[in-house]
Coordinates of C-alpha atoms in Angstrom, one line a residue:
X9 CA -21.0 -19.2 1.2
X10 CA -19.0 -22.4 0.5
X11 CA -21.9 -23.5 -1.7
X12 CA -23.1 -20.5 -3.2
X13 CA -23.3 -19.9 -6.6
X14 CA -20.2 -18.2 -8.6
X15 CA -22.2 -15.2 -9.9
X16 CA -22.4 -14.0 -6.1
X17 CA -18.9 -15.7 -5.1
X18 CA -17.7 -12.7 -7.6
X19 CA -19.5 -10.2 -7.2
X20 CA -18.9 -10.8 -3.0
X21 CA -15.3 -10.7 -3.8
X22 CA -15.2 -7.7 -6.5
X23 CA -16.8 -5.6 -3.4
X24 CA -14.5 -7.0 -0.9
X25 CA -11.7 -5.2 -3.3
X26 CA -13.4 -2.1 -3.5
X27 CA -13.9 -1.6 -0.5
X28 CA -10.3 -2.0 0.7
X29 CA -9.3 0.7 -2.2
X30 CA -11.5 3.2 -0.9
X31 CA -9.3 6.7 -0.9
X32 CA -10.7 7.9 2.6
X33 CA -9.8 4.9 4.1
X34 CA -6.7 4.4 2.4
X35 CA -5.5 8.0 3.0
X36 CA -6.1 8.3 6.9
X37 CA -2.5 7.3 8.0
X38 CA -0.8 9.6 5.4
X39 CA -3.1 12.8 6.2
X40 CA -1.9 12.1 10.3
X41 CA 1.2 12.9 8.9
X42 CA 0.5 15.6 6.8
X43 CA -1.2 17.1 9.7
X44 CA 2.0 16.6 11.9
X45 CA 4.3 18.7 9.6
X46 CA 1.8 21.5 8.7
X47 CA 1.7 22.2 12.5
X48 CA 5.3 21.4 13.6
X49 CA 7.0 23.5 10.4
X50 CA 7.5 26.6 9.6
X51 CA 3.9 27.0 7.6
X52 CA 1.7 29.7 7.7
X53 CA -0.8 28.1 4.8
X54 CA -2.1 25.1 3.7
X55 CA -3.7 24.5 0.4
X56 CA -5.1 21.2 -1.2
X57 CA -5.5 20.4 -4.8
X58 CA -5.9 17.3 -6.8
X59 CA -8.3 15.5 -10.0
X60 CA -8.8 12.3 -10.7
X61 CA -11.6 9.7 -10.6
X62 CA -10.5 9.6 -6.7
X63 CA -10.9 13.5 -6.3
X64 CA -13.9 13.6 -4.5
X65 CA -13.5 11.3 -1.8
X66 CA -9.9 12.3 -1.6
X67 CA -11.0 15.8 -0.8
X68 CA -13.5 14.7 2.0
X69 CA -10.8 12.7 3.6
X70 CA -8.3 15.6 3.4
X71 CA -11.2 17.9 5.3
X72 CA -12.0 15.4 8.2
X73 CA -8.3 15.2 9.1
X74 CA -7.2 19.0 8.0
X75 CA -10.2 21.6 8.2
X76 CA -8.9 23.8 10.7
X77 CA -5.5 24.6 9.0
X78 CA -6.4 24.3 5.1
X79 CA -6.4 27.7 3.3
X80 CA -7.8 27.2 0.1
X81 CA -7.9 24.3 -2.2
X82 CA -9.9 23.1 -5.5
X83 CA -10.1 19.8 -7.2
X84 CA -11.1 18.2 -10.5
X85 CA -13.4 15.5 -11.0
X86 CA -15.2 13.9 -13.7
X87 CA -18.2 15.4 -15.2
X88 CA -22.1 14.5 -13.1
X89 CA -19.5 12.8 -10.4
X90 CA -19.9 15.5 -8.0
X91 CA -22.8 14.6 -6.3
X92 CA -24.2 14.5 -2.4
X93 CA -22.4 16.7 0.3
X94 CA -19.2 18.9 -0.7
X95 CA -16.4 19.7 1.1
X96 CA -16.3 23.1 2.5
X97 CA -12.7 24.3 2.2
X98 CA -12.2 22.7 -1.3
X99 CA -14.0 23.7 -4.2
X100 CA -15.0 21.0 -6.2
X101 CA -14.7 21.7 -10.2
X102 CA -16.0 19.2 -13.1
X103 CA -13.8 18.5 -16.3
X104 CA -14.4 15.5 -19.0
X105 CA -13.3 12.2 -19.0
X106 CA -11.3 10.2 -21.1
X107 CA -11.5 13.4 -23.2
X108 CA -10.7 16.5 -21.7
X109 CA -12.9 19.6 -22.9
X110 CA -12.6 23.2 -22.3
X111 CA -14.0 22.4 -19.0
X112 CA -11.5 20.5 -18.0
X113 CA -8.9 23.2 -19.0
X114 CA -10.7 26.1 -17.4
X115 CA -10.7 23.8 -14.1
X116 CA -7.2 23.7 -14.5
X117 CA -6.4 27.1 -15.2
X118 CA -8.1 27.7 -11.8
X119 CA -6.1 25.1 -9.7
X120 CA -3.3 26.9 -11.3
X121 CA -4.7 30.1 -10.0
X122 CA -4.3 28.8 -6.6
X123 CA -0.3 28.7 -6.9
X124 CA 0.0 32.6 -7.5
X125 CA 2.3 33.3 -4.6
X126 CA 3.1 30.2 -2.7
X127 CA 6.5 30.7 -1.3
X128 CA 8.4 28.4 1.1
X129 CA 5.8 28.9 3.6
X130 CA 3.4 27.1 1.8
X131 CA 2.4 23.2 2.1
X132 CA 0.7 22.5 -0.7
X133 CA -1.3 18.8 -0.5
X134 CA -1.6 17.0 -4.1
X135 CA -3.9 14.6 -4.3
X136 CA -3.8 12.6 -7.8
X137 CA -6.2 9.8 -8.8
X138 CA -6.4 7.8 -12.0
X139 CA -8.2 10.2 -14.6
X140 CA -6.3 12.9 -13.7
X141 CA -4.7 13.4 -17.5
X142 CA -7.5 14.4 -18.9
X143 CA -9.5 16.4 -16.2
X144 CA -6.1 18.1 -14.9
X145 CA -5.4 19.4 -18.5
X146 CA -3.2 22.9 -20.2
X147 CA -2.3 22.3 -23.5
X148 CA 0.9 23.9 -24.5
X149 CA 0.9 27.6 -25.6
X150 CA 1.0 26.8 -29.5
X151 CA -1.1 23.3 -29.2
X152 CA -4.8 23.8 -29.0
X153 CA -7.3 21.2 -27.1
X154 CA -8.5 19.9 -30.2
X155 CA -5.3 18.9 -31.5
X156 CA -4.1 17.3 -28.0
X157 CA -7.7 15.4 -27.8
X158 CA -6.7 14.4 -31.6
X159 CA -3.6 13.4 -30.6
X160 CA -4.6 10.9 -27.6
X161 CA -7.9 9.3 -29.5
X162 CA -5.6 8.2 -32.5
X163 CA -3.2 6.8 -29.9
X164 CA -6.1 5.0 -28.0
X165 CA -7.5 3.7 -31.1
X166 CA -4.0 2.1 -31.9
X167 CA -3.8 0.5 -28.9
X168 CA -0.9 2.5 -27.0
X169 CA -0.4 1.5 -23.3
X170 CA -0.7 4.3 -20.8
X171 CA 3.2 4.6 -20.5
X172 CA 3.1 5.3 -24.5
X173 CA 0.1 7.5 -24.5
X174 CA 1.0 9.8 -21.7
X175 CA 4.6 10.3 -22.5
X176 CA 2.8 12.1 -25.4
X177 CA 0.4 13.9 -23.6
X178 CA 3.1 15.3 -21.0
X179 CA 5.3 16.4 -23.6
X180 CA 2.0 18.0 -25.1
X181 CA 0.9 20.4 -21.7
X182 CA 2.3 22.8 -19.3
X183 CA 1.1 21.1 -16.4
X184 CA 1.7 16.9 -16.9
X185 CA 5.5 15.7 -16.5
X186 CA 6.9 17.6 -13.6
X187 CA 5.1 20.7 -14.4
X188 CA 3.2 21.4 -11.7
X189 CA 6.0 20.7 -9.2
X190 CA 8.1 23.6 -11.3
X191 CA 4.4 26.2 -10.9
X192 CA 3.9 25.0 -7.1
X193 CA 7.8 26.1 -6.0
X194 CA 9.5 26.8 -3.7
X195 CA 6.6 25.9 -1.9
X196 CA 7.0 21.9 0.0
X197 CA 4.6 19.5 -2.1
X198 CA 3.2 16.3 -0.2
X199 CA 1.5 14.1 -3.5
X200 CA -0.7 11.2 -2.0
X201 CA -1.4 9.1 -5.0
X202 CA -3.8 6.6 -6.0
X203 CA -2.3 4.1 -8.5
X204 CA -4.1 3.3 -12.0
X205 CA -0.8 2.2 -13.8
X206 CA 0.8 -0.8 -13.6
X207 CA 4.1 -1.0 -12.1
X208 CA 2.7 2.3 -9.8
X209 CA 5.2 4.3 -11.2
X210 CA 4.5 8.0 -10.1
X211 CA 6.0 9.4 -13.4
X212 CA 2.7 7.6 -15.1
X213 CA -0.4 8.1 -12.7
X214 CA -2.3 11.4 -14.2
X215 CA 1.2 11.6 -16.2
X216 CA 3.2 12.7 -13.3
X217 CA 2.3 16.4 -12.6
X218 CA 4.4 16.8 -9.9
X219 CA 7.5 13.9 -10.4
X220 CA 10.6 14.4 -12.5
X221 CA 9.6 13.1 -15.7
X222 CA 12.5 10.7 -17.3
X223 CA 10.8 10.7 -20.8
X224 CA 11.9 13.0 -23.5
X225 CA 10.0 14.6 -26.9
X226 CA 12.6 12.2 -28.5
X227 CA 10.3 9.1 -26.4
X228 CA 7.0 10.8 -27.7
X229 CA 8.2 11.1 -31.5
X230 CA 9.5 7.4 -31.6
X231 CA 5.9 6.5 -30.0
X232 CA 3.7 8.2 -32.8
X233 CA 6.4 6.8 -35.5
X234 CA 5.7 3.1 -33.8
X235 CA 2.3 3.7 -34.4
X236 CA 2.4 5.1 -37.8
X237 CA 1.0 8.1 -36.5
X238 CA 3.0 10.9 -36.8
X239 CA 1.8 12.2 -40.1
X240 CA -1.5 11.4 -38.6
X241 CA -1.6 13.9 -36.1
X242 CA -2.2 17.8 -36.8
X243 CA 0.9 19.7 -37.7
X244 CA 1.4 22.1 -34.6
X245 CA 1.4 18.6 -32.5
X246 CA 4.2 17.2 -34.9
X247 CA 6.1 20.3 -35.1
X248 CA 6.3 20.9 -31.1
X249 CA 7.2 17.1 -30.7
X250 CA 9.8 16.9 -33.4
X251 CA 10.8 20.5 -32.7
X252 CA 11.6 19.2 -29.0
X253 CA 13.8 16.6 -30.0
X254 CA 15.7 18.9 -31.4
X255 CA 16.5 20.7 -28.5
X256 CA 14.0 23.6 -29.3
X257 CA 11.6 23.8 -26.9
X258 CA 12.4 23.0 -23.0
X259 CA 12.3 19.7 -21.8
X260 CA 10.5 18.8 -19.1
X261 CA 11.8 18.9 -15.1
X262 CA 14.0 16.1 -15.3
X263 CA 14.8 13.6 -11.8
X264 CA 17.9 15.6 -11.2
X265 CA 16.1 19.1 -11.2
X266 CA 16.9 20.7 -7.8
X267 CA 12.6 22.1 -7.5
X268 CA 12.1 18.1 -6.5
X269 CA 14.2 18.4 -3.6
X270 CA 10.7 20.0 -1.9
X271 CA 8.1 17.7 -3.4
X272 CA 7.5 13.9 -1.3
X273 CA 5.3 11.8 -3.3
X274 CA 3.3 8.7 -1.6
X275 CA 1.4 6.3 -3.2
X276 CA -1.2 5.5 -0.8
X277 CA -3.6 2.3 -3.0
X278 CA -2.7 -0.1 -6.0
X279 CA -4.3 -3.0 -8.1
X280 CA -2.2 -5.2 -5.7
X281 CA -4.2 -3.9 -2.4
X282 CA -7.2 -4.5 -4.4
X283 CA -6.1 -8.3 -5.5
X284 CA -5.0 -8.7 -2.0
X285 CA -8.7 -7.8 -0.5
X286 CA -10.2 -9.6 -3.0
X287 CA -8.2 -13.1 -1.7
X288 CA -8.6 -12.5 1.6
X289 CA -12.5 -12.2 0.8
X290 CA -12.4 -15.8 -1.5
X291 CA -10.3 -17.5 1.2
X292 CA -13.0 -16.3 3.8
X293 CA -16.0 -17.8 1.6
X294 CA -14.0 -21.2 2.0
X295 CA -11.8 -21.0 -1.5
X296 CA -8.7 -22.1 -2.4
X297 CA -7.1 -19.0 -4.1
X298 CA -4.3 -18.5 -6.3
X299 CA -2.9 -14.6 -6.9
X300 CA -1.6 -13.9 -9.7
X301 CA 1.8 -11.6 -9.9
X302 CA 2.0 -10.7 -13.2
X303 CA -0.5 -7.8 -14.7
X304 CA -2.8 -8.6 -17.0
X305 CA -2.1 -6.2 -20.3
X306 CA -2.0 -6.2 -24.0
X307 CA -4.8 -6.9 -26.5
X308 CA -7.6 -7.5 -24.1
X309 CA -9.7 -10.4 -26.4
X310 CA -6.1 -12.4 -26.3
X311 CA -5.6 -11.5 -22.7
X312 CA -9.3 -12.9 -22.3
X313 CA -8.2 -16.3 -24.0
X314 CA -5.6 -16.8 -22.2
X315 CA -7.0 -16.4 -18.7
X316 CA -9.4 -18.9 -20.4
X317 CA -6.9 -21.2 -21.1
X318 CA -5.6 -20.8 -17.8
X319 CA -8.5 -21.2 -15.9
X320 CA -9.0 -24.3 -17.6
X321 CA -5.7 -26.1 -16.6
X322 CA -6.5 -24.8 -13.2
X323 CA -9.7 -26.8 -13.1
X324 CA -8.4 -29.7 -14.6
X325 CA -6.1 -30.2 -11.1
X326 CA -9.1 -29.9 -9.2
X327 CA -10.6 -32.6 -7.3
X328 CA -14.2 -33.0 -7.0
X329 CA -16.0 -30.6 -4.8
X330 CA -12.6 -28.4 -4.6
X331 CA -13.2 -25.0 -5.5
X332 CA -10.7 -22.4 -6.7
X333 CA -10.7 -18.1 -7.2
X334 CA -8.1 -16.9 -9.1
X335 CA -7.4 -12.9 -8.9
X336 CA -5.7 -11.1 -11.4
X337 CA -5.3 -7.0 -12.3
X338 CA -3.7 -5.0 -14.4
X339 CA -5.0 -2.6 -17.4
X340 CA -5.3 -4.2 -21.2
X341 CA -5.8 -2.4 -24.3
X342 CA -8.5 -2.4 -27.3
X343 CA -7.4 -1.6 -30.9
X344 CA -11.3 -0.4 -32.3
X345 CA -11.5 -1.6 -35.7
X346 CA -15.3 -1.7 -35.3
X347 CA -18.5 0.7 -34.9
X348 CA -20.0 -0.9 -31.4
X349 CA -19.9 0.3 -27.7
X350 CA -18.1 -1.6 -24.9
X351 CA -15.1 -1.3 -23.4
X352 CA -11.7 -3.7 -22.6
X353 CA -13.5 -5.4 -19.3
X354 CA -16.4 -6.4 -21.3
X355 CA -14.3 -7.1 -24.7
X356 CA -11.7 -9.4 -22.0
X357 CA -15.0 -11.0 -21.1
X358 CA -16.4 -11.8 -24.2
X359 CA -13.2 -13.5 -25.4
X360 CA -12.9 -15.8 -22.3
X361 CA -16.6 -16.9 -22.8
X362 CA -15.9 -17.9 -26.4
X363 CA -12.8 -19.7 -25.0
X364 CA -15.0 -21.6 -22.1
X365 CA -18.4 -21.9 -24.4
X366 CA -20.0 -25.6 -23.2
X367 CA -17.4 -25.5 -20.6
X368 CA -18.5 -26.5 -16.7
X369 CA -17.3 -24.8 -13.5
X370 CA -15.5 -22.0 -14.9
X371 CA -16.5 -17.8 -14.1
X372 CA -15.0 -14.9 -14.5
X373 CA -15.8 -11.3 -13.6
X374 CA -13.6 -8.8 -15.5
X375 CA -14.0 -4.9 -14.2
X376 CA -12.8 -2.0 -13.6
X377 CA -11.8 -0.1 -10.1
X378 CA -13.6 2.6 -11.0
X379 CA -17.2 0.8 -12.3
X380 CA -16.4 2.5 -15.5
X381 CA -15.5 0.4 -18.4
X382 CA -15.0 2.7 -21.8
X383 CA -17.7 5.1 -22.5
X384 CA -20.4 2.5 -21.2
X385 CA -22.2 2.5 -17.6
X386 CA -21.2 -0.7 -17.0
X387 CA -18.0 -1.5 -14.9
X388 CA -17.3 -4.9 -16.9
X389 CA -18.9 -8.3 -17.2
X390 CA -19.4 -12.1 -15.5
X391 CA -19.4 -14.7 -18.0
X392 CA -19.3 -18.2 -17.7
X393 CA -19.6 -21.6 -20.0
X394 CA -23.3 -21.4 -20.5
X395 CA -22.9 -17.6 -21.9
X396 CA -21.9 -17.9 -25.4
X397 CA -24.6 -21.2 -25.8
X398 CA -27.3 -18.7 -24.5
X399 CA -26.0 -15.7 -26.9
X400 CA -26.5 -18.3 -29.9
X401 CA -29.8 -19.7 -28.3
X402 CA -31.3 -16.5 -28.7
X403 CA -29.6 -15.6 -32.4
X404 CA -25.8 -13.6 -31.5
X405 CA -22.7 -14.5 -32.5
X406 CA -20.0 -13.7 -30.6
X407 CA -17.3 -13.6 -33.0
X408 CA -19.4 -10.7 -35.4
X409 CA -19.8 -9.0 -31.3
X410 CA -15.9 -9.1 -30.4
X411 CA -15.2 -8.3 -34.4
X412 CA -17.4 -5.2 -34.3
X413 CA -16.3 -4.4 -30.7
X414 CA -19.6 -4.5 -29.1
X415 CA -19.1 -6.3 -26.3
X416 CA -22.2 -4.2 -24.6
X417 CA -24.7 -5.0 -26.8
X418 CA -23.6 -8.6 -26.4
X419 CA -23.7 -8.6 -22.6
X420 CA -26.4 -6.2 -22.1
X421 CA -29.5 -8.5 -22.9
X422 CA -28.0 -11.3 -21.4
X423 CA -27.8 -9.7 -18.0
X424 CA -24.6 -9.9 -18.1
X425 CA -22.9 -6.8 -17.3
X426 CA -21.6 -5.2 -13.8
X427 CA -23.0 -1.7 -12.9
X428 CA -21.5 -0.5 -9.9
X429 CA -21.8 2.9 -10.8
X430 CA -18.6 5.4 -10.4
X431 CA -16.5 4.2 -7.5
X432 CA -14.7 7.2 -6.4
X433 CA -11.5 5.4 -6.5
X434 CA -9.4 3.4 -9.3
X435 CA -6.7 1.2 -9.0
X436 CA -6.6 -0.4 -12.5
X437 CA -8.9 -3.8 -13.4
X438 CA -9.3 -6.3 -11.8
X439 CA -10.2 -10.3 -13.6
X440 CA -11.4 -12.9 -10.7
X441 CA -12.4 -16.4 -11.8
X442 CA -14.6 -19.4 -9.8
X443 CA -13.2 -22.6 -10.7
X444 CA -14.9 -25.7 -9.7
X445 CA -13.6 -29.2 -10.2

């Protein structure tokens, strides 16, 4: 492969990642040991829920290593996702995704259901996947699902990172923020998580269902105020929020709250497994490779320039012949001002190949974990210098594309997008670049 050309250097090395983020391989040591202290304790049930992206495969993987001791147990997954063999013990439920829909509540309400009557006696298995916000979803009593979905589009639309938008949404639900943990005791919770958020904080993946929640209704007002927002959303969401940081409605179960002392939560795969896999792969096709620590987040058309700009410098060290991968991750952020379709992969993308237009030996593929990149079938993009001169070539403008945020219909007849189709897993994006000198 030392020779071959970048397109399939990427798209060798973007699989390489996937594959080493696969939940049922990436849960096998953890379910051992879930096994071990269902049948050393003092258990008489075992029951298994979860939602997320990862739901499905996490399920199968919880049957092969658990089938003859699990009880019960239903999980939530996205919409047309639940397709070829089920698992037998665990019923598998549909909700919508990025917007939960009464679907995704009624889901809920029956993984609820499943809690009536655990007791100390139970083990109950968690297993949580990026996605998991809006399929695992209970609005508050006086907040209706309209008003939440309101709620989380205008903060997506502003640009609000998933620590901002889901301190919102847990202070929003009766299940998100510790909830769940406070419904599932006295029983002892085992989470196995699959990390979507940077940092892998536990408090942020699916917004923490079952982890003390150190946010407050105080964090979620000053988040809609930032974002000029809270005279923006309906009235019952800004009267529960603001009402809440007045010490009117219960907080949620804070890290000192004595129900965590029975909950253990593991996270199992991150965006840095998936980086790691995806170096090992590059070195293994004979490149040089350079990791990069720091997540790649924020606006993603200047996130896209600036990998652009640092791809560049990288390739200007280069000797002739030499041949460089550079692997990044991480989750930006798209403020739309325009009408198009696309998503931040392809919008990242789009701004690098503007930034390398005309340039030689520099490609990028930019994609997400979960081959789902905004409401689009594509997972992201590979662009290189020759893309934008092609675009023009054949009459597009890049810059009316990225303006209009239509990155799709930029990359679509150009052959440019990555379809993967859904992954079953999703460990945040991942942004790998051939650099030839």
């Amino acid at each position: 492969m030392d020779g071959a050309p970048d397109r399939e250097v990427l798209k060798r090395v973007f699989a390489a990642a996937l594959a080493a983020v696969d939940p049922r391989c990436a849960l096998g040591p953890h379910l051992n040991e879930v096994r071990k202290l269902y049948r050393g304790g003092s258990f008489d049930r075992l029951l298994v829920v979860g939602f997320g992206k990862g739901a499905l495969p996490m399920a199968h993987a919880a049957e092969e290593a658990l089938l003859d001791d699990i009880a019960a147990g239903a999980v939530i997954v996205p919409r047309g996702s639940a397709a070829g063999r089920l698992p037998e013990r665990v019923r598998v439920l549909e909700g919508s995704h990025p917007h939960p829909d009464e679907h995704s509540v009624t889901a809920s309400r029956e993984v609820v259901q499943l809690l009536q009557g655990v007791d100390a006696r139970t083990l109950l298995l968690v297993l949580v996947s990026g996605g998991g916000s809006a399929l695992f979803t209970m609005p508050a009593p006086e907040i209706t699902l309209e008003e939440k979905a309101v709620t989380s589009r205008l903060l997506m639309e502003a640009s609000a990172d998933i620590f901002q938008l889901n301190t919102v949404r847990k202070h929003l639900s009766a299940v998100k923020g510790g909830q769940l943990a406070a419904l599932a005791h006295p029983a002892r919770t085992v989470v196995l998580a699959v990390s979507d958020v940077p940092g892998d904080r536990p408090e942020i993946i699916a917004s923490g269902p079952a982890y003390p929640d150190p946010s407050t209704f105080a964090d979620a007002v000053d988040i809609l105020d930032h974002f000029d927002l809270l005279e923006k959303v309906p009235p019952a969401v800004r009267d529960r929020l603001v009402r809440g940081a007045q010490g009117q409605v219960p907080e949620t179960p804070k890290p000192e709250d004595p129900i965590f002392a029975a909950v253990q939560t593991t996270i199992v795969s991150t965006n840095r497994d998936a980086k790691d896999a995806a170096a090992s792969e590059a070195a293994r096709l004979g490149l040089k490779v350079r990791l990069m620590e720091e997540p790649v987040c924020g606006e993603a058309r200047v996130a896209g320039e600036r990998l652009a700009q640092l791809a560049l410098g990288e390739r200007s060290r280069l000797r002739q012949g030499e041949r460089l991968c550079l692997v990044s991750g991480g989750e930006t952020t798209v403020k739309v001002t325009g009408s198009g379709k696309g998503g931040r992969n392809q919008e990242l993308a789009l701004s690098f190949a503007m930034a390398v237009a005309g340039e030689p030996g520099v490609a990028l593929l930019s994609a997400g974990t979960d081959g789902i990149d905004g409401p689009t079938d594509a997972a992201g993009a590979i662009v290189d210098g020759e893309t934008v001169p092609r675009a023009r070539e054949a009459g597009m403008e890049p810059e009316l594309y990225l303006q209009n945020n239509d990155a799709y219909s930029f990359f679509d007849p150009l052959g440019a997008l990555v379809r993967t189709g859904p992954t079953g897993t999703n460990v945040m994006d991942l942004q790998i670049a051939v650099i030839s000198g």
